[in-house]
Amino acid sequence: KQEVTQIPAALSVPEGENLVLNCSFTDSAIYNLQWFRQDPGKGLTSLLLIQSSQREQTSGRLNASLDKSSGRSTLYIAASQPGDSATYLCAVISPGSSNTGKLIFGQGTTLQVKP
Amino acid sequence: NAGVTQTPKFRVLKTGQSMTLLCAQDMNHEYMYWYRQDPGMGLRLIHYSVGEGTTAKGEVPDGYNVSRLKKQNFLLGLESAAPSQTSVYFCASRTTSRDNEQFFGPGTRLTVL
């Protein structure tokens, strides 16, 4: 059974710092991996999606990498800002669920960027 | 283009009461999903639909029913609410394109007393 883990559960950094959020999954045979942002009391906003054949995706100050062989993905945030404070979730789709698109989520990392 | 919307945003029920949560999307997506989010448990799939008139069970379907009578709407029903169903409920949708990217609604916070 696929399990997704995000460590640490919480992270606090000063503004301007570059940081890395981690996501690991137990079954390396994933179809794709998606990173989301969730603000308190709000829904999920999709940040980046990496297909199984890709190694990384970039959007602005965000860069997500994927290493299927080791069962890991990282989300790199450059020059962090207080507005980046949120919970970041990663989710995977297993190949058997590629048609239905069922996501398996990690529990998230709550990031606080201090001014 | 409103994306994915959910009604209501908040609701308080007493044990045994029933209610229906409405999810609507205006992106002409085929697939729709209902998740619940609980502290320490993450998001878990309740039910999903791969098209109008179809539904299927997810990871935690017990105590819930769903219907997809129209392509743009996906309803989640609680026939007899229990305190264990206190949670935040999220609806999501996606197209049939290869990337499988899902788009989420703002959520419904439900409390069952």
mmCIF file of C-alpha atoms in Angstrom:
data_model
loop_
_atom_site.group_PDB
_atom_site.id
_atom_site.type_symbol
_atom_site.label_atom_id
_atom_site.label_comp_id
_atom_site.label_asym_id
_atom_site.label_seq_id
_atom_site.Cartn_x
_atom_site.Cartn_y
_atom_site.Cartn_z
ATOM 1 C CA LYS A 1 0.000 0.000 0.000
ATOM 2 C CA GLN A 2 1.387 3.364 -1.003
ATOM 3 C CA GLU A 3 2.196 5.696 1.878
ATOM 4 C CA VAL A 4 3.370 9.291 1.629
ATOM 5 C CA THR A 5 5.369 10.973 4.380
ATOM 6 C CA GLN A 6 6.389 14.586 4.803
ATOM 7 C CA ILE A 7 9.071 15.556 7.280
ATOM 8 C CA PRO A 8 9.262 17.867 9.136
ATOM 9 C CA ALA A 9 5.669 18.518 10.121
ATOM 10 C CA ALA A 10 6.503 22.160 10.785
ATOM 11 C CA LEU A 11 9.276 24.511 9.786
ATOM 12 C CA SER A 12 10.078 28.107 10.748
ATOM 13 C CA VAL A 13 12.633 30.164 8.830
ATOM 14 C CA PRO A 14 13.631 33.828 8.566
ATOM 15 C CA GLU A 15 12.617 35.766 5.492
ATOM 16 C CA GLY A 16 14.994 35.487 2.545
ATOM 17 C CA GLU A 17 16.196 31.986 3.325
ATOM 18 C CA ASN A 18 16.197 29.254 0.672
ATOM 19 C CA LEU A 19 14.480 26.130 1.943
ATOM 20 C CA VAL A 20 13.660 22.558 1.004
ATOM 21 C CA LEU A 21 10.527 20.614 1.856
ATOM 22 C CA ASN A 22 10.676 16.833 1.688
ATOM 23 C CA CYS A 23 8.208 14.200 0.529
ATOM 24 C CA SER A 24 8.841 10.463 0.503
ATOM 25 C CA PHE A 25 6.707 7.602 -0.801
ATOM 26 C CA THR A 26 6.987 3.889 -0.168
ATOM 27 C CA ASP A 27 6.199 2.550 -3.653
ATOM 28 C CA SER A 28 8.470 4.068 -6.293
ATOM 29 C CA ALA A 29 6.090 3.070 -9.098
ATOM 30 C CA ILE A 30 4.134 6.323 -9.170
ATOM 31 C CA TYR A 31 2.268 7.816 -12.099
ATOM 32 C CA ASN A 32 2.869 11.411 -11.049
ATOM 33 C CA LEU A 33 3.392 13.617 -8.013
ATOM 34 C CA GLN A 34 1.677 16.895 -7.231
ATOM 35 C CA TRP A 35 2.614 19.628 -4.753
ATOM 36 C CA PHE A 36 -0.139 21.756 -3.221
ATOM 37 C CA ARG A 37 -0.305 24.800 -1.005
ATOM 38 C CA GLN A 38 -3.019 25.198 1.641
ATOM 39 C CA ASP A 39 -3.596 28.460 3.497
ATOM 40 C CA PRO A 40 -5.348 28.303 6.897
ATOM 41 C CA GLY A 41 -9.065 27.662 6.482
ATOM 42 C CA LYS A 42 -8.750 27.492 2.707
ATOM 43 C CA GLY A 43 -8.706 24.901 -0.039
ATOM 44 C CA LEU A 44 -5.721 23.437 -1.842
ATOM 45 C CA THR A 45 -3.929 25.273 -4.618
ATOM 46 C CA SER A 46 -1.906 23.222 -7.068
ATOM 47 C CA LEU A 47 1.700 24.405 -7.296
ATOM 48 C CA LEU A 48 3.559 21.897 -9.437
ATOM 49 C CA LEU A 49 2.905 18.534 -11.025
ATOM 50 C CA ILE A 50 5.719 16.173 -12.004
ATOM 51 C CA GLN A 51 5.087 13.260 -14.350
ATOM 52 C CA SER A 52 6.882 9.992 -13.588
ATOM 53 C CA SER A 53 9.128 10.515 -16.621
ATOM 54 C CA GLN A 54 10.246 13.967 -15.448
ATOM 55 C CA ARG A 55 12.975 14.901 -12.991
ATOM 56 C CA GLU A 56 11.851 18.393 -12.057
ATOM 57 C CA GLN A 57 9.398 21.207 -12.635
ATOM 58 C CA THR A 58 9.818 24.919 -12.002
ATOM 59 C CA SER A 59 7.408 27.762 -11.413
ATOM 60 C CA GLY A 60 8.807 31.111 -10.370
ATOM 61 C CA ARG A 61 10.678 30.691 -7.077
ATOM 62 C CA LEU A 62 9.514 27.100 -6.744
ATOM 63 C CA ASN A 63 11.337 24.053 -8.010
ATOM 64 C CA ALA A 64 10.141 20.498 -7.455
ATOM 65 C CA SER A 65 12.341 17.502 -8.107
ATOM 66 C CA LEU A 66 11.503 13.829 -8.327
ATOM 67 C CA ASP A 67 13.732 10.827 -7.675
ATOM 68 C CA LYS A 68 11.565 7.768 -8.147
ATOM 69 C CA SER A 69 14.334 5.282 -7.417
ATOM 70 C CA SER A 70 14.745 6.626 -3.907
ATOM 71 C CA GLY A 71 11.051 7.391 -3.434
ATOM 72 C CA ARG A 72 11.602 11.078 -2.814
ATOM 73 C CA SER A 73 10.522 14.483 -3.995
ATOM 74 C CA THR A 74 11.689 17.872 -2.792
ATOM 75 C CA LEU A 75 10.103 21.286 -3.105
ATOM 76 C CA TYR A 76 12.690 24.058 -3.169
ATOM 77 C CA ILE A 77 11.557 27.582 -2.326
ATOM 78 C CA ALA A 78 14.027 30.304 -3.155
ATOM 79 C CA ALA A 79 14.262 33.594 -1.262
ATOM 80 C CA SER A 80 11.350 32.801 1.039
ATOM 81 C CA GLN A 81 8.820 35.529 1.887
ATOM 82 C CA PRO A 82 6.233 35.857 4.683
ATOM 83 C CA GLY A 83 3.564 35.284 2.024
ATOM 84 C CA ASP A 84 4.949 31.781 1.536
ATOM 85 C CA SER A 85 3.692 30.830 5.002
ATOM 86 C CA ALA A 86 1.229 27.983 4.501
ATOM 87 C CA THR A 87 0.946 24.216 4.662
ATOM 88 C CA TYR A 88 2.540 22.390 1.753
ATOM 89 C CA LEU A 89 1.162 19.004 0.772
ATOM 90 C CA CYS A 90 2.479 16.438 -1.645
ATOM 91 C CA ALA A 91 0.341 13.736 -3.222
ATOM 92 C CA VAL A 92 1.021 10.844 -5.574
ATOM 93 C CA ILE A 93 -0.992 8.824 -8.051
ATOM 94 C CA SER A 94 -0.074 5.180 -8.385
ATOM 95 C CA PRO A 95 -0.010 3.628 -11.890
ATOM 96 C CA GLY A 96 -3.034 1.487 -11.063
ATOM 97 C CA SER A 97 -4.969 4.668 -10.332
ATOM 98 C CA SER A 98 -3.823 6.668 -13.352
ATOM 99 C CA ASN A 99 -7.282 6.376 -14.900
ATOM 100 C CA THR A 100 -9.240 7.315 -11.786
ATOM 101 C CA GLY A 101 -6.687 9.876 -10.588
ATOM 102 C CA LYS A 102 -6.940 8.903 -6.937
ATOM 103 C CA LEU A 103 -4.442 10.963 -4.954
ATOM 104 C CA ILE A 104 -2.623 9.692 -1.879
ATOM 105 C CA PHE A 105 -1.592 12.589 0.331
ATOM 106 C CA GLY A 106 1.149 13.204 2.832
ATOM 107 C CA GLN A 107 0.200 15.002 6.022
ATOM 108 C CA GLY A 108 1.903 18.216 5.010
ATOM 109 C CA THR A 109 4.626 20.547 6.230
ATOM 110 C CA THR A 110 3.478 23.785 7.833
ATOM 111 C CA LEU A 111 5.887 26.556 6.918
ATOM 112 C CA GLN A 112 6.238 29.843 8.742
ATOM 113 C CA VAL A 113 8.439 32.537 7.219
ATOM 114 C CA LYS A 114 9.251 35.253 9.748
ATOM 115 C CA PRO A 115 9.777 38.852 8.605
ATOM 116 C CA ASN B 1 -14.682 31.017 -14.473
ATOM 117 C CA ALA B 2 -15.396 30.140 -10.835
ATOM 118 C CA GLY B 3 -13.507 26.811 -10.872
ATOM 119 C CA VAL B 4 -14.686 24.457 -8.120
ATOM 120 C CA THR B 5 -17.240 25.796 -5.635
ATOM 121 C CA GLN B 6 -18.714 24.173 -2.536
ATOM 122 C CA THR B 7 -21.921 24.840 -0.633
ATOM 123 C CA PRO B 8 -22.252 25.427 2.283
ATOM 124 C CA LYS B 9 -18.965 26.736 3.737
ATOM 125 C CA PHE B 10 -19.879 25.856 7.331
ATOM 126 C CA ARG B 11 -22.493 23.640 8.935
ATOM 127 C CA VAL B 12 -23.306 22.354 12.404
ATOM 128 C CA LEU B 13 -25.434 19.210 12.720
ATOM 129 C CA LYS B 14 -26.775 17.197 15.587
ATOM 130 C CA THR B 15 -26.110 13.460 15.679
ATOM 131 C CA GLY B 16 -28.588 11.642 13.471
ATOM 132 C CA GLN B 17 -29.419 14.591 11.229
ATOM 133 C CA SER B 18 -28.898 14.420 7.500
ATOM 134 C CA MET B 19 -27.468 16.869 5.024
ATOM 135 C CA THR B 20 -26.115 17.195 1.499
ATOM 136 C CA LEU B 21 -22.935 18.970 0.457
ATOM 137 C CA LEU B 22 -22.900 20.378 -3.054
ATOM 138 C CA CYS B 23 -19.866 20.625 -5.290
ATOM 139 C CA ALA B 24 -20.021 22.414 -8.631
ATOM 140 C CA GLN B 25 -17.374 22.907 -11.303
ATOM 141 C CA ASP B 26 -17.539 24.983 -14.457
ATOM 142 C CA MET B 27 -14.459 23.561 -16.183
ATOM 143 C CA ASN B 28 -16.298 20.725 -17.953
ATOM 144 C CA HIS B 29 -14.213 18.184 -16.040
ATOM 145 C CA GLU B 30 -15.115 14.520 -16.264
ATOM 146 C CA TYR B 31 -13.694 13.443 -12.920
ATOM 147 C CA MET B 32 -14.813 14.643 -9.511
ATOM 148 C CA TYR B 33 -13.770 13.671 -5.989
ATOM 149 C CA TRP B 34 -14.769 14.097 -2.374
ATOM 150 C CA TYR B 35 -12.060 14.123 0.308
ATOM 151 C CA ARG B 36 -12.136 14.674 4.026
ATOM 152 C CA GLN B 37 -9.293 16.290 5.945
ATOM 153 C CA ASP B 38 -8.680 15.502 9.594
ATOM 154 C CA PRO B 39 -5.821 16.530 11.891
ATOM 155 C CA GLY B 40 -3.084 13.923 11.856
ATOM 156 C CA MET B 41 -4.809 11.933 9.094
ATOM 157 C CA GLY B 42 -4.257 14.113 6.057
ATOM 158 C CA LEU B 43 -6.711 14.076 3.165
ATOM 159 C CA ARG B 44 -8.536 10.847 2.477
ATOM 160 C CA LEU B 45 -10.717 9.998 -0.501
ATOM 161 C CA ILE B 46 -14.378 9.313 0.303
ATOM 162 C CA HIS B 47 -15.989 8.763 -3.096
ATOM 163 C CA TYR B 48 -15.243 9.731 -6.655
ATOM 164 C CA SER B 49 -16.873 9.864 -10.074
ATOM 165 C CA VAL B 50 -15.339 9.291 -13.491
ATOM 166 C CA GLY B 51 -18.284 10.768 -15.352
ATOM 167 C CA GLU B 52 -21.920 11.766 -15.251
ATOM 168 C CA GLY B 53 -24.062 9.034 -13.751
ATOM 169 C CA THR B 54 -21.115 7.094 -12.281
ATOM 170 C CA THR B 55 -19.763 6.897 -8.735
ATOM 171 C CA ALA B 56 -17.245 4.723 -6.923
ATOM 172 C CA LYS B 57 -15.981 4.196 -3.385
ATOM 173 C CA GLY B 58 -12.738 5.628 -2.164
ATOM 174 C CA GLU B 59 -10.739 4.932 0.961
ATOM 175 C CA VAL B 60 -13.322 5.931 3.605
ATOM 176 C CA PRO B 61 -16.835 5.631 2.079
ATOM 177 C CA ASP B 62 -18.812 4.355 5.076
ATOM 178 C CA GLY B 63 -21.600 6.667 6.228
ATOM 179 C CA TYR B 64 -21.617 8.678 2.998
ATOM 180 C CA ASN B 65 -23.502 8.508 -0.283
ATOM 181 C CA VAL B 66 -22.901 10.416 -3.489
ATOM 182 C CA SER B 67 -24.641 11.250 -6.723
ATOM 183 C CA ARG B 68 -23.506 12.669 -10.046
ATOM 184 C CA LEU B 69 -26.710 13.372 -11.956
ATOM 185 C CA LYS B 70 -25.179 16.272 -13.863
ATOM 186 C CA LYS B 71 -21.625 16.493 -15.117
ATOM 187 C CA GLN B 72 -20.950 19.753 -13.319
ATOM 188 C CA ASN B 73 -22.296 18.699 -9.910
ATOM 189 C CA PHE B 74 -21.191 16.098 -7.373
ATOM 190 C CA LEU B 75 -23.271 15.720 -4.219
ATOM 191 C CA LEU B 76 -22.103 14.193 -0.945
ATOM 192 C CA GLY B 77 -24.803 13.030 1.446
ATOM 193 C CA LEU B 78 -24.766 12.134 5.102
ATOM 194 C CA GLU B 79 -27.928 10.207 5.952
ATOM 195 C CA SER B 80 -27.387 10.005 9.712
ATOM 196 C CA ALA B 81 -24.537 12.211 10.863
ATOM 197 C CA ALA B 82 -22.137 10.988 13.557
ATOM 198 C CA PRO B 83 -19.548 12.947 15.576
ATOM 199 C CA SER B 84 -16.832 10.968 13.745
ATOM 200 C CA GLN B 85 -17.891 12.791 10.574
ATOM 201 C CA THR B 86 -16.797 16.125 11.992
ATOM 202 C CA SER B 87 -14.218 17.201 9.446
ATOM 203 C CA VAL B 88 -13.382 19.545 6.614
ATOM 204 C CA TYR B 89 -14.684 18.258 3.293
ATOM 205 C CA PHE B 90 -13.037 19.107 0.007
ATOM 206 C CA CYS B 91 -14.276 18.541 -3.491
ATOM 207 C CA ALA B 92 -11.921 18.317 -6.443
ATOM 208 C CA SER B 93 -12.168 17.859 -10.180
ATOM 209 C CA ARG B 94 -9.870 17.110 -13.074
ATOM 210 C CA THR B 95 -9.950 16.771 -16.804
ATOM 211 C CA THR B 96 -9.059 13.654 -18.750
ATOM 212 C CA SER B 97 -5.763 15.088 -19.936
ATOM 213 C CA ARG B 98 -2.601 13.149 -19.328
ATOM 214 C CA ASP B 99 -1.314 15.210 -16.447
ATOM 215 C CA ASN B 100 -4.160 14.343 -14.043
ATOM 216 C CA GLU B 101 -3.875 17.710 -12.295
ATOM 217 C CA GLN B 102 -6.640 18.125 -9.731
ATOM 218 C CA PHE B 103 -8.317 21.394 -8.769
ATOM 219 C CA PHE B 104 -9.831 21.809 -5.335
ATOM 220 C CA GLY B 105 -12.748 23.722 -3.903
ATOM 221 C CA PRO B 106 -12.529 25.938 -0.776
ATOM 222 C CA GLY B 107 -13.913 23.286 1.558
ATOM 223 C CA THR B 108 -16.893 22.795 3.879
ATOM 224 C CA ARG B 109 -16.285 22.720 7.612
ATOM 225 C CA LEU B 110 -18.780 20.341 9.224
ATOM 226 C CA THR B 111 -19.280 19.866 12.940
ATOM 227 C CA VAL B 112 -21.496 17.083 14.263
ATOM 228 C CA LEU B 113 -22.521 17.486 17.887
#
